[in-house]
Short mmCIF file of C-alpha atoms in Angstrom, two decimals:
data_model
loop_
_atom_site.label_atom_id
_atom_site.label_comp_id
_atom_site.label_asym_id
_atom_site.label_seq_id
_atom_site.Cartn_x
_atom_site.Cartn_y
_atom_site.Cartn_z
CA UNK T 1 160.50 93.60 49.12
CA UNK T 2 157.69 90.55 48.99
CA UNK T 3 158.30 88.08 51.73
CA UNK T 4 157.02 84.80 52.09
CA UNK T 5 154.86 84.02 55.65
CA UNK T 6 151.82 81.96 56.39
CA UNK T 7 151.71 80.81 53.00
CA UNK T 8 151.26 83.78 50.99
CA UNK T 9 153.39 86.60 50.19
CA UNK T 10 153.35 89.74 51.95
CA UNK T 11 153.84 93.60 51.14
CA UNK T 12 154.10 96.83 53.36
CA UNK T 13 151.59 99.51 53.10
CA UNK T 14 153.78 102.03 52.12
CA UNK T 15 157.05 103.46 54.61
CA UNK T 16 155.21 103.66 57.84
CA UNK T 17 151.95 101.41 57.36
CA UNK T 18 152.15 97.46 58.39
CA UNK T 19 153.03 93.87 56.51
CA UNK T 20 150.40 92.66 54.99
CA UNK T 21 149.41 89.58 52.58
CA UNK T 22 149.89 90.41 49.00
CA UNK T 23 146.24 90.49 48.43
CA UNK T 24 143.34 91.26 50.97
CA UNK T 25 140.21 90.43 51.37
CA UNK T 26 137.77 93.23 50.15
CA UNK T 27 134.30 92.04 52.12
CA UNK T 28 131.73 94.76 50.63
CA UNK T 29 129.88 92.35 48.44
CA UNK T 30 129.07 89.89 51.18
CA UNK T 31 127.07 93.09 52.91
CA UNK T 32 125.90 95.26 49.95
CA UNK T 33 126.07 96.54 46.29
CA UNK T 34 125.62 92.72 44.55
CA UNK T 35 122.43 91.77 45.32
CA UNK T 36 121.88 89.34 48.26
CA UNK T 37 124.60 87.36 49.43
CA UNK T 38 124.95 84.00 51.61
CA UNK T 39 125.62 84.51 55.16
CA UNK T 40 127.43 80.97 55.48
CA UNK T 41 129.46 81.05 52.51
CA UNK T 42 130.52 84.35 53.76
CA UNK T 43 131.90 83.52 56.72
CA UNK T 44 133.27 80.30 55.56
CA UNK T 45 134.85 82.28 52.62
CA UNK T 46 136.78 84.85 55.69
CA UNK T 47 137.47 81.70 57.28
CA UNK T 48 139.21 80.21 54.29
CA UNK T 49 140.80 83.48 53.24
CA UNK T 50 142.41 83.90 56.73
CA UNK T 51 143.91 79.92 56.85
CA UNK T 52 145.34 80.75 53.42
CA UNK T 53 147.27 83.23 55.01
CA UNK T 54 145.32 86.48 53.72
CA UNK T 55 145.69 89.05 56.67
CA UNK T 56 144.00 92.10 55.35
CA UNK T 57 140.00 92.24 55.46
CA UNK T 58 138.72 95.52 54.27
CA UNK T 59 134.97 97.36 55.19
CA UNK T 60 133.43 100.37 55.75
CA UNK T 61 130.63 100.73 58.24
CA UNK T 62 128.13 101.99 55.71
CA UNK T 63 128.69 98.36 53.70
CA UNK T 64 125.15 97.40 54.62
CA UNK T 65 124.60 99.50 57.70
CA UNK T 66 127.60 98.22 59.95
CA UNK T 67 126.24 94.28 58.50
CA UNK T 68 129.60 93.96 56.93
CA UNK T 69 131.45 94.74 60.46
CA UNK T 70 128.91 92.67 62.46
CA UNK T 71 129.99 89.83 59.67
CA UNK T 72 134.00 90.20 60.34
CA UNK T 73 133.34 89.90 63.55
CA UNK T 74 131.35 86.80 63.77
CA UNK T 75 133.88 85.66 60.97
CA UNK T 76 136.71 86.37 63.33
CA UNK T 77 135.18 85.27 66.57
CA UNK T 78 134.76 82.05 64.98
CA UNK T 79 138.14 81.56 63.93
CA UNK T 80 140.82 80.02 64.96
CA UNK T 81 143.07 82.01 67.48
CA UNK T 82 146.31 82.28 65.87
CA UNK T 83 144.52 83.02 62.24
CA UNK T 84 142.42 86.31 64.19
CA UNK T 85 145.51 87.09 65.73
CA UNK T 86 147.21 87.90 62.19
CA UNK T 87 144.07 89.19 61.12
CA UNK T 88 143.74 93.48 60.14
CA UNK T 89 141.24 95.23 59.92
CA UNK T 90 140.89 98.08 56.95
CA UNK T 91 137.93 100.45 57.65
CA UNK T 92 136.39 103.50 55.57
CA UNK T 93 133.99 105.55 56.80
CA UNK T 94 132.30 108.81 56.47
CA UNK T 95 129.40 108.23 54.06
CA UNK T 96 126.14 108.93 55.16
CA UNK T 97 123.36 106.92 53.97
CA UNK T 98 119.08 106.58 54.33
CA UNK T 99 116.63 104.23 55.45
CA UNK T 100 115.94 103.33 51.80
CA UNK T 101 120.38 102.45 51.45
CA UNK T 102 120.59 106.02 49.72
CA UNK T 103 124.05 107.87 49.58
CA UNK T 104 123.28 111.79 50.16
CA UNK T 105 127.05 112.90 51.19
CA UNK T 106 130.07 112.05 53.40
CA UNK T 107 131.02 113.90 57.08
CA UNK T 108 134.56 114.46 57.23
CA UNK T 109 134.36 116.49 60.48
CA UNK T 110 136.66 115.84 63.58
CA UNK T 111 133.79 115.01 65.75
CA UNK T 112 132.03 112.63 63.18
CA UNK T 113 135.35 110.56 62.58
CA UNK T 114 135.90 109.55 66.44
CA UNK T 115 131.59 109.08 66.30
CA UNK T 116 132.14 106.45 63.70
CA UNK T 117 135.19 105.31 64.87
CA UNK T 118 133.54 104.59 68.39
CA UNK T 119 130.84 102.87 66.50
CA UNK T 120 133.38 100.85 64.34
CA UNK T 121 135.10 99.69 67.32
CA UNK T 122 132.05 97.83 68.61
CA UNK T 123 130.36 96.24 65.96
CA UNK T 124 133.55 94.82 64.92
CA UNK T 125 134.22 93.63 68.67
CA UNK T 126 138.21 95.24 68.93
CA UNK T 127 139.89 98.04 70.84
CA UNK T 128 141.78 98.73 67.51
CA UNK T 129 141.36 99.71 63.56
CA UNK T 130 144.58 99.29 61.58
CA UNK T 131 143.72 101.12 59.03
CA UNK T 132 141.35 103.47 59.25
CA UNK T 133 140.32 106.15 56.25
CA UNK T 134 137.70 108.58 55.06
CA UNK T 135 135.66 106.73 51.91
CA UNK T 136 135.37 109.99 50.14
CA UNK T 137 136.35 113.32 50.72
CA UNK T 138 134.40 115.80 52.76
CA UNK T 139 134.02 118.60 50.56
CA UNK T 140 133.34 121.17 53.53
CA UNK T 141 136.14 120.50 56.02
CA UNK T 142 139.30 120.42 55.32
CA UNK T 143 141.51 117.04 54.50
CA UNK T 144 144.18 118.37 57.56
CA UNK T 145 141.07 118.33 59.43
CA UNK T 146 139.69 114.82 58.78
CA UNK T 147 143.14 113.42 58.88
CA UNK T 148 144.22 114.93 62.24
CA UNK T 149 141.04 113.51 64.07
CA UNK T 150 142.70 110.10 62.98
CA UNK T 151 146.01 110.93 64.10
CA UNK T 152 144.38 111.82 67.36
CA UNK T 153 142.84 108.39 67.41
CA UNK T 154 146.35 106.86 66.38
CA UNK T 155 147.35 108.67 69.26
CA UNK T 156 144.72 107.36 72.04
CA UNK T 157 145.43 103.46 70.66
CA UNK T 158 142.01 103.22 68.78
CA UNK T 159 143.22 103.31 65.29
CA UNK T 160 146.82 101.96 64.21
CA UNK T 161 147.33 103.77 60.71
CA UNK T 162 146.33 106.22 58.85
CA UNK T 163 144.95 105.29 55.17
CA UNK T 164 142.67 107.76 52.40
CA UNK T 165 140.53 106.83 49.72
CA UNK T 166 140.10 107.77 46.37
CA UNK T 167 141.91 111.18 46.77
CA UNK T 168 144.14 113.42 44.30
CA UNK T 169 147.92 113.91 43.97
CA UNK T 170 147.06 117.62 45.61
CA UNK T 171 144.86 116.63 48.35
CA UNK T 172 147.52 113.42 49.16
CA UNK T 173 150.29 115.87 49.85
CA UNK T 174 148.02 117.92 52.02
CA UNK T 175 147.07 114.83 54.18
CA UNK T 176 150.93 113.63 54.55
CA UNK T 177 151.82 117.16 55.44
CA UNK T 178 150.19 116.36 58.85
CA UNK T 179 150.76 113.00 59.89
CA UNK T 180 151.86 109.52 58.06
CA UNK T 181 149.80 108.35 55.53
CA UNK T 182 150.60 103.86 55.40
CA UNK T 183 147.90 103.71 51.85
CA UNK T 184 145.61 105.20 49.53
CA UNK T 185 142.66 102.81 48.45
CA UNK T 186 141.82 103.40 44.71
CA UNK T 187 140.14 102.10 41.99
CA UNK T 188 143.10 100.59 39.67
CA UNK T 189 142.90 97.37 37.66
CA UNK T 190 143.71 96.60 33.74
CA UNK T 191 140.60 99.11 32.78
CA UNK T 192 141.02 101.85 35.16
CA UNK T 193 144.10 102.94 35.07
CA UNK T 194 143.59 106.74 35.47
CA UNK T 195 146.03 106.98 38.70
CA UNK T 196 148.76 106.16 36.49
CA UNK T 197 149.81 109.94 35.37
CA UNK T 198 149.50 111.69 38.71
CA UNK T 199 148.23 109.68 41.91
CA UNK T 200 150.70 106.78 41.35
CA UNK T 201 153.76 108.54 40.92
CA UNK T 202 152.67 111.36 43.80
CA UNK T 203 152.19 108.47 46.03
CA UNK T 204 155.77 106.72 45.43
CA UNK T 205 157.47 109.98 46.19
CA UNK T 206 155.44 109.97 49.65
CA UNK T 207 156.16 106.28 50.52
CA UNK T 208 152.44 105.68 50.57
CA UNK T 209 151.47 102.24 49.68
CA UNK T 210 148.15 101.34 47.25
CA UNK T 211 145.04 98.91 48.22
CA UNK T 212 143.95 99.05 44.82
CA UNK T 213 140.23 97.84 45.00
CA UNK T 214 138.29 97.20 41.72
CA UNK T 215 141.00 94.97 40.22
CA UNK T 216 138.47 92.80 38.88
CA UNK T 217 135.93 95.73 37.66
CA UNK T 218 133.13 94.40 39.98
CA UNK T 219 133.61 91.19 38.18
CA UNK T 220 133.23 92.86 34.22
CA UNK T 221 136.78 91.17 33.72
CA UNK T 222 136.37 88.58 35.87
CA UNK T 223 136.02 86.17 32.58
CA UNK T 224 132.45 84.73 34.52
CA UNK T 225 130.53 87.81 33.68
CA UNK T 226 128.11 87.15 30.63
CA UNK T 227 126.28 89.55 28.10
CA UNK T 228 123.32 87.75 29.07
CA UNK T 229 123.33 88.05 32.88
CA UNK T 230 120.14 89.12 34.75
CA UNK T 231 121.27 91.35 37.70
CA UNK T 232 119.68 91.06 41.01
CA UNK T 233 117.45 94.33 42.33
CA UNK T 234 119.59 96.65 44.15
CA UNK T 235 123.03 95.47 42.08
CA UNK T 236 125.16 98.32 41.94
CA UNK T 237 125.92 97.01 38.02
CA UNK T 238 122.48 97.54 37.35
CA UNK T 239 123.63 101.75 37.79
CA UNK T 240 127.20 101.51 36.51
CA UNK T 241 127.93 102.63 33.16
CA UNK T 242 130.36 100.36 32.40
CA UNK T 243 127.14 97.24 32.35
CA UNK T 244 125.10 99.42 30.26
CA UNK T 245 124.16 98.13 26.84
CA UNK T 246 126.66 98.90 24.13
CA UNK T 247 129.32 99.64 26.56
CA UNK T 248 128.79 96.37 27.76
CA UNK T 249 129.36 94.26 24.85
CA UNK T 250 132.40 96.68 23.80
CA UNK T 251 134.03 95.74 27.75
CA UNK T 252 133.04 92.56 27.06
CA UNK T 253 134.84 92.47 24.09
CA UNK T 254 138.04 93.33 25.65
CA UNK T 255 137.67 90.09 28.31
CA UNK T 256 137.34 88.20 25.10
CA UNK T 257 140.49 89.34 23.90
CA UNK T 258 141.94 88.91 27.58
CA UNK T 259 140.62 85.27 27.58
CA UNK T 260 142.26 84.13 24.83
CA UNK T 261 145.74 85.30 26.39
CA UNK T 262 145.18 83.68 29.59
CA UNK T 263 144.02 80.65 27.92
CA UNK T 264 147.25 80.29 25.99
CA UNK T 265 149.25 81.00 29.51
CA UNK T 266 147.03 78.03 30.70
CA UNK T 267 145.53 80.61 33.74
CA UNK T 268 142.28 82.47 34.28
CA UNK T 269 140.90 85.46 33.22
CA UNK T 270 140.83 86.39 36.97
CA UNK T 271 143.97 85.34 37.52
CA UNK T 272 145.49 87.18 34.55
CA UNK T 273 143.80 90.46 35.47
CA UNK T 274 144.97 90.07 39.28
CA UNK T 275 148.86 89.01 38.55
CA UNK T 276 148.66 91.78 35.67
CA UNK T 277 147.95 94.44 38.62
CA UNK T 278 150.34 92.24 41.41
CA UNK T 279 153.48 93.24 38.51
CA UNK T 280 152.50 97.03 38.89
CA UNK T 281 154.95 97.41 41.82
CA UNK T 282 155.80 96.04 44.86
CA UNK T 283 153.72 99.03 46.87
CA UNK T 284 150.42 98.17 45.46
CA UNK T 285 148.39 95.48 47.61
CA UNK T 286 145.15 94.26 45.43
CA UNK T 287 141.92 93.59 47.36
CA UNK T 288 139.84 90.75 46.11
CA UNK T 289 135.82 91.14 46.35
CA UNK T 290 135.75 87.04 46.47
CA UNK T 291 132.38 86.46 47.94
CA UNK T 292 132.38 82.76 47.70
CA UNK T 293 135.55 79.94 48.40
CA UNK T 294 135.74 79.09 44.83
CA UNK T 295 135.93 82.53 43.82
CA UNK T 296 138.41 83.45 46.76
CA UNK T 297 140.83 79.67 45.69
CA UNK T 298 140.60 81.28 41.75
CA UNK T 299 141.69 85.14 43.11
CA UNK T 300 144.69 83.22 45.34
CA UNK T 301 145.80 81.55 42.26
CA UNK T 302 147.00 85.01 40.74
CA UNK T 303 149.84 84.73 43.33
CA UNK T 304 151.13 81.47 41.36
CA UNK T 305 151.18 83.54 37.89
CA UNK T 306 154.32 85.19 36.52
CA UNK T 307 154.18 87.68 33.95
CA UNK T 308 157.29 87.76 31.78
CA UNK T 309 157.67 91.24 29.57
CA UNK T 310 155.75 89.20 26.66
CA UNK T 311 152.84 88.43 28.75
CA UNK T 312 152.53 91.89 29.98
CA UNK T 313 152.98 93.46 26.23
CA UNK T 314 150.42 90.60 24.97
CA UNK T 315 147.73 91.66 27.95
CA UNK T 316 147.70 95.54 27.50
CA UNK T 317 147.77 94.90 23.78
CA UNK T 318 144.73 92.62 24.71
CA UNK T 319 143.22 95.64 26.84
CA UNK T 320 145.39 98.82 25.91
CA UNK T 321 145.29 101.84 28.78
CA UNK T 322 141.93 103.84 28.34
CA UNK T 323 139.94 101.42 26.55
CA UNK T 324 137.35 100.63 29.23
CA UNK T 325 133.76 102.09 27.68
CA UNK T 326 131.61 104.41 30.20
CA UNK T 327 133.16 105.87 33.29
CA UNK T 328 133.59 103.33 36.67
CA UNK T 329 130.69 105.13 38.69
CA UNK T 330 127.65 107.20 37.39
CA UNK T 331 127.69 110.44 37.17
CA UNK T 332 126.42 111.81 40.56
CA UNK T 333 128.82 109.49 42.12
CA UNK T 334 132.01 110.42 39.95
CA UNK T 335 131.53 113.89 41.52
CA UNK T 336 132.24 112.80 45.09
CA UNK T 337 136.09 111.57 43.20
CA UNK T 338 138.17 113.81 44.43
CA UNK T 339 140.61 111.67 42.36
CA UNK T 340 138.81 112.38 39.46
CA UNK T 341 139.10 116.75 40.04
#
C-alpha cells in the first residue's frame, strides 16, 4: 500500500526491498548522456528533491566516470542531516567504458562486482549501497554468478539489497532462485511498454518491485521537447532512433495528441505521462531524470494527478501501446537487452 511520510508518498521495492518515495531521483543526466550540465543547479536540484521528501537517488559509476557519485556525495554532504539520513542510494554497475566515454561491454564477474563495489563505496563517501545491480547483463558469466557476489556483499554489510536491470522474465527467475531480488530497473513509460506481456507479470509473481526509468522518454514526451531543437555534442538523442528525422515528428505527433489531454485535465504533459505510469501498480516506483528545480517541482506535481478510468482510456487512446516510432536504443546497444532476447 502507498503511505504518506515526509511529504510524499512512499512504495516498497518489491517483498523484501525497502520504503521508498513514490518517485526517485534518477541523477544520470546531471553526469552524462545530455550534453553538459550545471554543477550548481545540480546539487541544488538533489538538495530540493531530498527536502521534498524524495528518498531514492539512483547512479551508476560509469555515469560520467564515477562524476555522478562524486556529485551525490557532495549533494549529500551538503545537506541537511536528517534529509541524508532518509536518503538511498540506487547503484548500477558493470559497464566498462574508454578514455574517449565509449561503451565496449559489461563485467559481470564475482571479482569485478566487489572491485566496483569497493570503488562505489568511496566516491560516494558511505559504508553502504541499498540497492545495488548489474546495468546490463554479462553475457559470459552466469546471472547466479553476478548475483551471488552481491549477496555476498549483502552479507559483509556493504550493499543492503539486491536490484537487476533491464533483464528477461527467464533470466529474473534465475537471479531470485539464489537470493532476494527488492527491484528490476527497466525502461517503461507510455511509449515503451514492451515489459507488459512477460517481465511485468514474471516480476509480480516474484514480489519484485519496478524502478521504471525512462518514464519521460529522455524528455521526447516531456511536452518541452521541440522538432526544432539543436542537440548538444555528445547527447545521447543525437544516437537514439526515436530523435531521428521522421520518427521524430511521428513521436512528436503523439505528445501533441497527449498535450491536448493534459491540457483539458488542466496538468502537464510531464505530469500526465508520470501519473499515467504512477496508476500502473502500486509495485512500480518511477525515477525522474529532473536535472534542474523547475523540472524536478513539474515531475513532483504528477503525485497531485489522479487518473480516473476516462483519463486513462483518453491517454492510451492519445498514445495507444506500441506506437512509439524507432526502437529506445540503437542497434548495437539493443543487443546488450537481455530484456529485449
Amino acid at each position: 500500500m502507498t503511505t504518506t511520510t515526509n511529504s510524499l508518498p512512499t512504495r516498497s521495492l518489491g517483498t523484501t526491498g525497502p520504503t521508498v518515495s513514490a518517485l526517485g531521483l534518477g541523477c544520470m543526466g546531471m553526469s552524462a548522456l545530455y550534453g553538459e550540465a550545471d554543477r550548481a543547479e545540480s546539487i541544488a536540484t538533489i538538495h530540493a528533491a531530498l527536502d521534498a521528501g524524495v528518498t531514492l537517488l539512483d547512479t551508476g559509476d560509469f555515469y560520467g566516470m564515477g562524476h555522478n557519485e562524486l556529485l551525490i556525495n557532495e549533494a549529500l554532504r551538503t545537506a541537511p542531516a536528517a534529509a541524508r539520513e532518509r536518503a538511498l542510494t540506487s547503484v548500477k554497475f558493470g559497464a566498462l567504458r574508454t578514455v574517449e566515454g565509449g561503451f565496449t561491454g559489461y563485467d559481470g564477474r564475482p571479482a569485478a562486482v566487489k572491485n566496483f563495489a569497493a570503488y562505489s563505496l568511496q566516491r560516494l563517501g558511505t559504508d553502504h549501497i541499498d540497492v545495488y545491480r548489474i546495468a546490463r547483463v554479462d553475457p559470459d558469466v552466469p546471472i547466479e554468478e553476478t548475483v551471488g557476489a552481491i549477496a555476498e556483499l549483502v552479507e559483509a554489510g556493504h550493499v543492503r539489497h539486491i536490484g537487476l536491470s533491464e533483464v528477461g522474465a527467464d533470466t529474473l527467475r534465475r537471479a531470485a532462485a539464489v537470493a532476494p531480488i527488492a527491484d528490476l530497473q527497466i525502461e517503461y513509460s507510455l511509449i515503451s511498454r514492451g515489459i507488459e506481456e512477460k517481465i511485468l507479470p514474471t516480476a509480480r509473481e516474484l514480489g519484485i518491485g519496478i524502478t521504471a526509468y525512462g518514464v519521460l522518454s529522455r524528455g521526447l514526451i516531456s511536452g518541452h521537447f521541440t522538432r526544432d531543437r539543436e542537440l548538444a555534442p555528445g547527447d545521447f538523442r543525437g544516437m537514439s532512433p526515436r530523435f531521428q528525422g521522421e520518427n521524430l515528428a511521428r513521436n512528436l505527433d503523439l505528445v501533441d495528441r497527449l498535450r491536448a489531454v493534459a491540457e483539458a485535465k488542466g496538468v502537464t504533459v510531464a505530469q500526465t505521462a508520470i501519473a499515467w505510469a504512477l496508476s500502473r501498480g502500486e509495485d512500480i516506483v518511477p525515477l525522474i531524470g529532473a536535472r534542474s528545480r523547475d523540472r524536478l517541482a513539474e515531475a513532483l506535481g504528477a503525485l497531485d494527478v489522479t487518473l480516473d478510468a476516462a483519463d486513462l482510456t483518453a491517454i492510451e487512446a492519445a498514445v495507444p501501446a506500441d506506437a512509439a516510432a524507432g526502437a529506445r536504443y540503437p542497434e548495437a546497444q539493443m543487443a546488450h537487452l537481455d530484456s529485449e532476447h
